[in-house]
């Protein structure tokens, strides 16, 4: 009985020692294998998981708009009264749901080039109203004309065109028109080759953004999806100094192994500049 207990203790000690040794060896080896596998799959190359998700993101991306509605347009136009505004929103659209196109790899520079097709789908469930909601806003075409053409004769001509088109300093338009474009009656009468369709994001649908050139991460995993050039340039020529540089990703993806202390940078062509993300806190989606 004593022998059996001693044998059991010895056997247990031997097994424990073996497991400890194996654990000390296998844990680093396993970690290396996992790291190697992850690094292989996050590179933006044909056949990797990252490349598939990068070409067409499975994450839903939304863009929201708030519109300032003028409450007293007549008083402002006639009496130069202080303008009264009401903020309305959000009006939500799903964007970035189309796959990247014209994807071209450069194995020497470890980069991949592409264009991002534009498309916007209205999301009623995430909006306070519909695309047909109307807003009274400043008529930019009419307001700008007087400042762009100061010649007295041209002013007379422009004023006659404004009256003929029945335009005024303010106009009422639907959300869809304001964002995606409408035919301006005043601009349609201007005897100059100017665009007659205007809108905050006109043209948008059926257009593309880019060309982007980003790093694949093949030579450096920390550079995955980082933009090298936008439309063939590293600078925008809009801002001065560091703000004018094209840095970060397009916000669709970021390099792996990101730590909380790292500042994430991404470039937005809509606002023609880069911006930053700083980690502030964690939250849980679970409710007790």
mmCIF file of C-alpha atoms in Angstrom:
data_model
loop_
_atom_site.group_PDB
_atom_site.id
_atom_site.type_symbol
_atom_site.label_atom_id
_atom_site.label_comp_id
_atom_site.label_asym_id
_atom_site.label_seq_id
_atom_site.Cartn_x
_atom_site.Cartn_y
_atom_site.Cartn_z
ATOM 1 C CA UNK A 1 0.000 0.000 0.000
ATOM 2 C CA UNK A 2 2.874 2.309 0.945
ATOM 3 C CA UNK A 3 4.709 1.350 -2.229
ATOM 4 C CA UNK A 4 1.652 2.118 -4.322
ATOM 5 C CA UNK A 5 1.324 5.530 -2.685
ATOM 6 C CA UNK A 6 5.020 6.285 -3.168
ATOM 7 C CA UNK A 7 4.879 5.138 -6.774
ATOM 8 C CA UNK A 8 1.855 7.353 -7.336
ATOM 9 C CA UNK A 9 3.625 10.353 -5.830
ATOM 10 C CA UNK A 10 6.714 9.752 -7.937
ATOM 11 C CA UNK A 11 4.667 9.225 -11.086
ATOM 12 C CA UNK A 12 2.685 12.405 -10.425
ATOM 13 C CA UNK A 13 5.867 14.388 -9.837
ATOM 14 C CA UNK A 14 7.420 13.069 -13.053
ATOM 15 C CA UNK A 15 4.286 13.829 -15.075
ATOM 16 C CA UNK A 16 4.067 17.316 -13.540
ATOM 17 C CA UNK A 17 7.709 18.005 -14.368
ATOM 18 C CA UNK A 18 7.253 16.782 -17.936
ATOM 19 C CA UNK A 19 4.140 18.932 -18.379
ATOM 20 C CA UNK A 20 5.954 21.947 -16.958
ATOM 21 C CA UNK A 21 8.816 21.454 -19.398
ATOM 22 C CA UNK A 22 6.449 20.885 -22.307
ATOM 23 C CA UNK A 23 4.419 23.931 -21.291
ATOM 24 C CA UNK A 24 7.525 26.079 -21.164
ATOM 25 C CA UNK A 25 8.452 24.906 -24.651
ATOM 26 C CA UNK A 26 5.033 24.696 -26.307
ATOM 27 C CA UNK A 27 3.615 27.988 -25.051
ATOM 28 C CA UNK A 28 6.227 30.146 -26.826
ATOM 29 C CA UNK A 29 6.118 27.849 -29.853
ATOM 30 C CA UNK A 30 2.325 27.982 -29.922
ATOM 31 C CA UNK A 31 2.401 31.736 -29.533
ATOM 32 C CA UNK A 32 4.842 31.979 -32.436
ATOM 33 C CA UNK A 33 2.624 29.764 -34.589
ATOM 34 C CA UNK A 34 -0.448 31.853 -33.763
ATOM 35 C CA UNK A 35 1.403 35.093 -34.436
ATOM 36 C CA UNK A 36 2.731 33.742 -37.728
ATOM 37 C CA UNK A 37 -0.728 32.563 -38.796
ATOM 38 C CA UNK A 38 -2.322 35.887 -37.901
ATOM 39 C CA UNK A 39 0.363 37.842 -39.727
ATOM 40 C CA UNK A 40 -0.142 35.700 -42.806
ATOM 41 C CA UNK A 41 -3.908 36.210 -42.822
ATOM 42 C CA UNK A 42 -3.914 39.979 -42.224
ATOM 43 C CA UNK A 43 -1.742 40.796 -45.214
ATOM 44 C CA UNK A 44 -3.685 42.339 -48.105
ATOM 45 C CA UNK A 45 -2.997 39.594 -50.638
ATOM 46 C CA UNK A 46 -5.247 37.367 -52.719
ATOM 47 C CA UNK A 47 -6.506 34.446 -50.639
ATOM 48 C CA UNK A 48 -6.131 35.941 -47.161
ATOM 49 C CA UNK A 49 -9.056 36.559 -44.811
ATOM 50 C CA UNK A 50 -8.073 40.212 -44.458
ATOM 51 C CA UNK A 51 -8.059 40.764 -48.216
ATOM 52 C CA UNK A 52 -11.537 39.300 -48.621
ATOM 53 C CA UNK A 53 -12.954 41.502 -45.862
ATOM 54 C CA UNK A 54 -11.014 44.499 -47.141
ATOM 55 C CA UNK A 55 -12.326 44.307 -50.704
ATOM 56 C CA UNK A 56 -15.915 44.445 -49.474
ATOM 57 C CA UNK A 57 -16.358 45.184 -45.800
ATOM 58 C CA UNK A 58 -18.949 43.145 -43.937
ATOM 59 C CA UNK A 59 -19.311 45.866 -41.315
ATOM 60 C CA UNK A 60 -22.123 48.311 -41.940
ATOM 61 C CA UNK A 61 -20.930 51.902 -42.271
ATOM 62 C CA UNK A 62 -23.345 54.799 -41.820
ATOM 63 C CA UNK A 63 -23.216 58.515 -42.480
ATOM 64 C CA UNK A 64 -25.563 60.840 -40.627
ATOM 65 C CA UNK A 65 -26.656 64.374 -41.457
ATOM 66 C CA UNK A 66 -28.160 67.214 -39.424
ATOM 67 C CA UNK A 67 -29.689 70.128 -41.343
ATOM 68 C CA UNK A 68 -30.184 73.684 -40.054
ATOM 69 C CA UNK A 69 -33.677 74.805 -41.089
ATOM 70 C CA UNK A 70 -34.232 78.585 -41.385
ATOM 71 C CA UNK A 71 -37.339 79.547 -39.382
ATOM 72 C CA UNK A 72 -37.722 83.209 -40.442
ATOM 73 C CA UNK A 73 -36.553 83.563 -44.078
ATOM 74 C CA UNK A 74 -38.944 86.407 -44.940
ATOM 75 C CA UNK A 75 -37.911 88.506 -41.939
ATOM 76 C CA UNK A 76 -34.244 88.039 -42.758
ATOM 77 C CA UNK A 77 -34.661 88.869 -46.450
ATOM 78 C CA UNK A 78 -36.903 91.927 -45.923
ATOM 79 C CA UNK A 79 -35.849 93.356 -42.556
ATOM 80 C CA UNK A 80 -32.348 91.901 -42.182
ATOM 81 C CA UNK A 81 -33.542 90.299 -38.958
ATOM 82 C CA UNK A 82 -31.360 87.926 -36.972
ATOM 83 C CA UNK A 83 -31.661 84.490 -38.492
ATOM 84 C CA UNK A 84 -33.399 81.762 -36.478
ATOM 85 C CA UNK A 85 -32.305 78.168 -37.048
ATOM 86 C CA UNK A 86 -33.636 74.779 -36.033
ATOM 87 C CA UNK A 87 -31.366 71.750 -36.172
ATOM 88 C CA UNK A 88 -33.081 68.639 -37.553
ATOM 89 C CA UNK A 89 -31.648 65.147 -37.742
ATOM 90 C CA UNK A 90 -30.182 62.670 -37.874
ATOM 91 C CA UNK A 91 -30.868 61.510 -41.412
ATOM 92 C CA UNK A 92 -28.903 58.328 -41.941
ATOM 93 C CA UNK A 93 -27.457 56.681 -45.042
ATOM 94 C CA UNK A 94 -25.573 53.450 -45.394
ATOM 95 C CA UNK A 95 -22.336 53.916 -47.331
ATOM 96 C CA UNK A 96 -19.235 51.918 -48.254
ATOM 97 C CA UNK A 97 -21.259 48.825 -49.093
ATOM 98 C CA UNK A 98 -19.823 48.483 -52.612
ATOM 99 C CA UNK A 99 -16.680 46.438 -53.282
ATOM 100 C CA UNK A 100 -13.417 48.128 -54.204
ATOM 101 C CA UNK A 101 -12.617 48.144 -57.905
ATOM 102 C CA UNK A 102 -9.571 48.300 -60.210
ATOM 103 C CA UNK A 103 -7.464 46.472 -57.609
ATOM 104 C CA UNK A 104 -3.833 46.355 -58.718
ATOM 105 C CA UNK A 105 -0.953 44.820 -56.739
ATOM 106 C CA UNK A 106 2.651 46.042 -56.781
ATOM 107 C CA UNK A 107 4.781 43.261 -55.319
ATOM 108 C CA UNK A 108 7.984 45.331 -55.389
ATOM 109 C CA UNK A 109 6.615 48.211 -53.295
ATOM 110 C CA UNK A 110 4.273 45.943 -51.291
ATOM 111 C CA UNK A 111 1.289 48.116 -52.153
ATOM 112 C CA UNK A 112 -2.146 47.666 -53.659
ATOM 113 C CA UNK A 113 -4.106 50.327 -55.575
ATOM 114 C CA UNK A 114 -7.884 50.641 -55.919
ATOM 115 C CA UNK A 115 -10.858 52.958 -56.286
ATOM 116 C CA UNK A 116 -13.858 52.997 -53.937
ATOM 117 C CA UNK A 117 -17.265 53.242 -55.698
ATOM 118 C CA UNK A 118 -19.694 55.649 -54.057
ATOM 119 C CA UNK A 119 -23.207 54.678 -53.077
ATOM 120 C CA UNK A 120 -25.682 55.808 -50.427
ATOM 121 C CA UNK A 121 -28.822 53.995 -49.254
ATOM 122 C CA UNK A 122 -31.280 55.856 -47.029
ATOM 123 C CA UNK A 123 -31.974 54.135 -43.682
ATOM 124 C CA UNK A 124 -35.462 55.185 -42.417
ATOM 125 C CA UNK A 125 -35.148 53.226 -39.170
ATOM 126 C CA UNK A 126 -32.113 55.310 -38.160
ATOM 127 C CA UNK A 127 -33.566 58.634 -39.289
ATOM 128 C CA UNK A 128 -36.057 61.119 -37.836
ATOM 129 C CA UNK A 129 -37.905 61.510 -41.126
ATOM 130 C CA UNK A 130 -37.739 60.729 -44.841
ATOM 131 C CA UNK A 131 -35.710 61.940 -47.807
ATOM 132 C CA UNK A 132 -38.724 64.028 -48.803
ATOM 133 C CA UNK A 133 -38.580 66.179 -45.655
ATOM 134 C CA UNK A 134 -38.208 69.817 -46.712
ATOM 135 C CA UNK A 135 -35.861 72.483 -45.371
ATOM 136 C CA UNK A 136 -35.545 76.203 -45.892
ATOM 137 C CA UNK A 137 -31.911 77.051 -46.494
ATOM 138 C CA UNK A 138 -29.763 79.767 -48.027
ATOM 139 C CA UNK A 139 -29.765 79.773 -51.833
ATOM 140 C CA UNK A 140 -26.018 79.623 -52.339
ATOM 141 C CA UNK A 141 -26.167 80.314 -56.073
ATOM 142 C CA UNK A 142 -28.095 83.564 -55.610
ATOM 143 C CA UNK A 143 -26.138 84.628 -52.523
ATOM 144 C CA UNK A 144 -22.750 84.027 -54.185
ATOM 145 C CA UNK A 145 -23.583 85.699 -57.502
ATOM 146 C CA UNK A 146 -23.612 89.226 -56.071
ATOM 147 C CA UNK A 147 -20.164 88.723 -54.506
ATOM 148 C CA UNK A 148 -18.570 86.972 -57.467
ATOM 149 C CA UNK A 149 -19.603 89.537 -60.072
ATOM 150 C CA UNK A 150 -19.329 93.111 -58.744
ATOM 151 C CA UNK A 151 -19.536 94.853 -62.122
ATOM 152 C CA UNK A 152 -22.676 97.089 -62.087
ATOM 153 C CA UNK A 153 -23.810 95.947 -65.541
ATOM 154 C CA UNK A 154 -23.392 92.277 -64.618
ATOM 155 C CA UNK A 155 -25.303 92.946 -61.386
ATOM 156 C CA UNK A 156 -28.265 94.272 -63.377
ATOM 157 C CA UNK A 157 -28.216 91.209 -65.627
ATOM 158 C CA UNK A 158 -27.988 88.829 -62.677
ATOM 159 C CA UNK A 159 -30.861 90.550 -60.843
ATOM 160 C CA UNK A 160 -33.065 90.196 -63.925
ATOM 161 C CA UNK A 161 -32.179 86.497 -64.149
ATOM 162 C CA UNK A 162 -32.972 86.018 -60.477
ATOM 163 C CA UNK A 163 -36.415 87.558 -60.979
ATOM 164 C CA UNK A 164 -37.007 85.612 -64.163
ATOM 165 C CA UNK A 165 -36.133 82.310 -62.431
ATOM 166 C CA UNK A 166 -38.334 83.292 -59.452
ATOM 167 C CA UNK A 167 -35.391 82.621 -57.162
ATOM 168 C CA UNK A 168 -34.765 84.335 -53.831
ATOM 169 C CA UNK A 169 -32.150 84.492 -51.099
ATOM 170 C CA UNK A 170 -33.709 81.440 -49.426
ATOM 171 C CA UNK A 171 -35.144 78.305 -50.950
ATOM 172 C CA UNK A 172 -37.077 75.255 -49.764
ATOM 173 C CA UNK A 173 -35.708 71.901 -50.867
ATOM 174 C CA UNK A 174 -36.046 68.260 -49.893
ATOM 175 C CA UNK A 175 -33.253 66.476 -48.066
ATOM 176 C CA UNK A 176 -32.595 64.372 -51.145
ATOM 177 C CA UNK A 177 -32.212 67.470 -53.323
ATOM 178 C CA UNK A 178 -29.908 69.265 -50.891
ATOM 179 C CA UNK A 179 -27.574 66.312 -50.505
ATOM 180 C CA UNK A 180 -27.557 64.618 -53.888
ATOM 181 C CA UNK A 181 -28.419 67.410 -56.304
ATOM 182 C CA UNK A 182 -31.147 69.451 -58.021
ATOM 183 C CA UNK A 183 -31.465 71.635 -61.102
ATOM 184 C CA UNK A 184 -31.082 75.248 -60.066
ATOM 185 C CA UNK A 185 -33.477 77.506 -62.086
ATOM 186 C CA UNK A 186 -31.243 80.563 -61.675
ATOM 187 C CA UNK A 187 -28.063 78.826 -62.854
ATOM 188 C CA UNK A 188 -29.971 77.349 -65.804
ATOM 189 C CA UNK A 189 -30.508 80.899 -67.134
ATOM 190 C CA UNK A 190 -26.934 82.146 -66.614
ATOM 191 C CA UNK A 191 -25.366 82.726 -70.085
ATOM 192 C CA UNK A 192 -22.076 81.200 -68.971
ATOM 193 C CA UNK A 193 -20.869 77.583 -68.984
ATOM 194 C CA UNK A 194 -21.600 76.869 -65.310
ATOM 195 C CA UNK A 195 -22.922 73.658 -63.688
ATOM 196 C CA UNK A 196 -26.696 73.831 -63.385
ATOM 197 C CA UNK A 197 -27.076 70.899 -60.978
ATOM 198 C CA UNK A 198 -25.978 71.611 -57.422
ATOM 199 C CA UNK A 199 -25.935 69.635 -54.163
ATOM 200 C CA UNK A 200 -23.713 69.201 -51.123
ATOM 201 C CA UNK A 201 -22.506 65.800 -52.377
ATOM 202 C CA UNK A 202 -23.317 66.126 -56.073
ATOM 203 C CA UNK A 203 -22.177 64.085 -57.919
ATOM 204 C CA UNK A 204 -21.922 61.076 -55.585
ATOM 205 C CA UNK A 205 -23.762 57.910 -56.631
ATOM 206 C CA UNK A 206 -22.187 56.130 -59.603
ATOM 207 C CA UNK A 207 -18.861 57.891 -59.002
ATOM 208 C CA UNK A 208 -15.643 56.617 -57.422
ATOM 209 C CA UNK A 209 -13.225 57.870 -54.792
ATOM 210 C CA UNK A 210 -9.515 57.542 -55.340
ATOM 211 C CA UNK A 211 -7.173 56.225 -56.715
ATOM 212 C CA UNK A 212 -5.851 55.023 -53.341
ATOM 213 C CA UNK A 213 -2.524 53.227 -52.944
ATOM 214 C CA UNK A 214 -2.120 51.423 -49.603
ATOM 215 C CA UNK A 215 0.503 49.130 -48.107
ATOM 216 C CA UNK A 216 -0.252 45.405 -48.055
ATOM 217 C CA UNK A 217 1.795 44.764 -44.897
ATOM 218 C CA UNK A 218 3.818 42.037 -46.603
ATOM 219 C CA UNK A 219 7.114 43.595 -45.538
ATOM 220 C CA UNK A 220 5.851 45.304 -42.378
ATOM 221 C CA UNK A 221 2.685 44.112 -40.655
ATOM 222 C CA UNK A 222 2.236 47.456 -38.868
ATOM 223 C CA UNK A 223 1.664 49.166 -42.245
ATOM 224 C CA UNK A 224 -1.369 47.095 -43.314
ATOM 225 C CA UNK A 225 -3.912 49.326 -45.122
ATOM 226 C CA UNK A 226 -1.919 52.509 -44.400
ATOM 227 C CA UNK A 227 -2.356 54.932 -47.301
ATOM 228 C CA UNK A 228 0.790 55.641 -49.305
ATOM 229 C CA UNK A 229 -0.771 58.021 -51.844
ATOM 230 C CA UNK A 230 -4.212 59.434 -52.677
ATOM 231 C CA UNK A 231 -4.778 60.319 -56.332
ATOM 232 C CA UNK A 232 -1.054 59.876 -56.815
ATOM 233 C CA UNK A 233 -0.088 62.394 -54.132
ATOM 234 C CA UNK A 234 1.076 62.324 -50.524
ATOM 235 C CA UNK A 235 -0.260 65.830 -49.859
ATOM 236 C CA UNK A 236 -3.616 67.492 -50.540
ATOM 237 C CA UNK A 237 -2.525 71.086 -51.262
ATOM 238 C CA UNK A 238 -5.452 72.365 -49.145
ATOM 239 C CA UNK A 239 -3.820 72.901 -45.769
ATOM 240 C CA UNK A 240 -0.474 74.056 -44.477
ATOM 241 C CA UNK A 241 2.124 71.894 -42.794
ATOM 242 C CA UNK A 242 1.411 68.514 -41.220
ATOM 243 C CA UNK A 243 -2.373 68.769 -41.644
ATOM 244 C CA UNK A 244 -1.969 68.574 -45.423
ATOM 245 C CA UNK A 245 -0.350 65.133 -45.366
ATOM 246 C CA UNK A 246 -2.295 61.996 -46.319
ATOM 247 C CA UNK A 247 -1.799 59.631 -43.362
ATOM 248 C CA UNK A 248 -3.479 56.615 -41.797
ATOM 249 C CA UNK A 249 -5.995 54.274 -43.399
ATOM 250 C CA UNK A 250 -9.326 54.955 -45.086
ATOM 251 C CA UNK A 251 -11.003 53.919 -41.783
ATOM 252 C CA UNK A 252 -12.288 50.664 -43.298
ATOM 253 C CA UNK A 253 -9.512 48.698 -41.571
ATOM 254 C CA UNK A 254 -6.454 49.186 -39.370
ATOM 255 C CA UNK A 255 -3.220 47.230 -38.790
ATOM 256 C CA UNK A 256 -3.403 44.300 -36.323
ATOM 257 C CA UNK A 257 -2.133 44.168 -32.735
ATOM 258 C CA UNK A 258 -3.303 47.713 -31.997
ATOM 259 C CA UNK A 259 -2.720 48.787 -28.405
ATOM 260 C CA UNK A 260 -4.865 51.241 -26.467
ATOM 261 C CA UNK A 261 -2.027 53.737 -26.299
ATOM 262 C CA UNK A 262 -1.737 53.924 -30.066
ATOM 263 C CA UNK A 263 -3.349 56.872 -31.855
ATOM 264 C CA UNK A 264 -5.280 55.662 -34.896
ATOM 265 C CA UNK A 265 -5.168 57.930 -37.911
ATOM 266 C CA UNK A 266 -7.495 57.822 -40.889
ATOM 267 C CA UNK A 267 -8.071 59.939 -43.963
ATOM 268 C CA UNK A 268 -11.496 61.168 -45.086
ATOM 269 C CA UNK A 269 -11.803 62.444 -48.647
ATOM 270 C CA UNK A 270 -15.205 63.991 -47.784
ATOM 271 C CA UNK A 271 -13.591 66.580 -45.519
ATOM 272 C CA UNK A 272 -10.289 66.552 -47.433
ATOM 273 C CA UNK A 273 -8.117 65.851 -44.426
ATOM 274 C CA UNK A 274 -6.979 63.241 -41.932
ATOM 275 C CA UNK A 275 -8.227 62.849 -38.384
ATOM 276 C CA UNK A 276 -7.323 60.874 -35.282
ATOM 277 C CA UNK A 277 -8.896 58.425 -32.879
ATOM 278 C CA UNK A 278 -7.799 58.251 -29.222
ATOM 279 C CA UNK A 279 -8.835 55.464 -26.852
ATOM 280 C CA UNK A 280 -10.727 56.912 -23.877
ATOM 281 C CA UNK A 281 -12.666 54.066 -22.241
ATOM 282 C CA UNK A 282 -14.183 50.616 -22.650
ATOM 283 C CA UNK A 283 -17.867 49.790 -22.555
ATOM 284 C CA UNK A 284 -19.942 46.642 -22.434
ATOM 285 C CA UNK A 285 -22.927 45.963 -24.669
ATOM 286 C CA UNK A 286 -24.366 43.646 -22.011
ATOM 287 C CA UNK A 287 -26.969 44.937 -19.595
ATOM 288 C CA UNK A 288 -27.468 43.512 -16.128
#
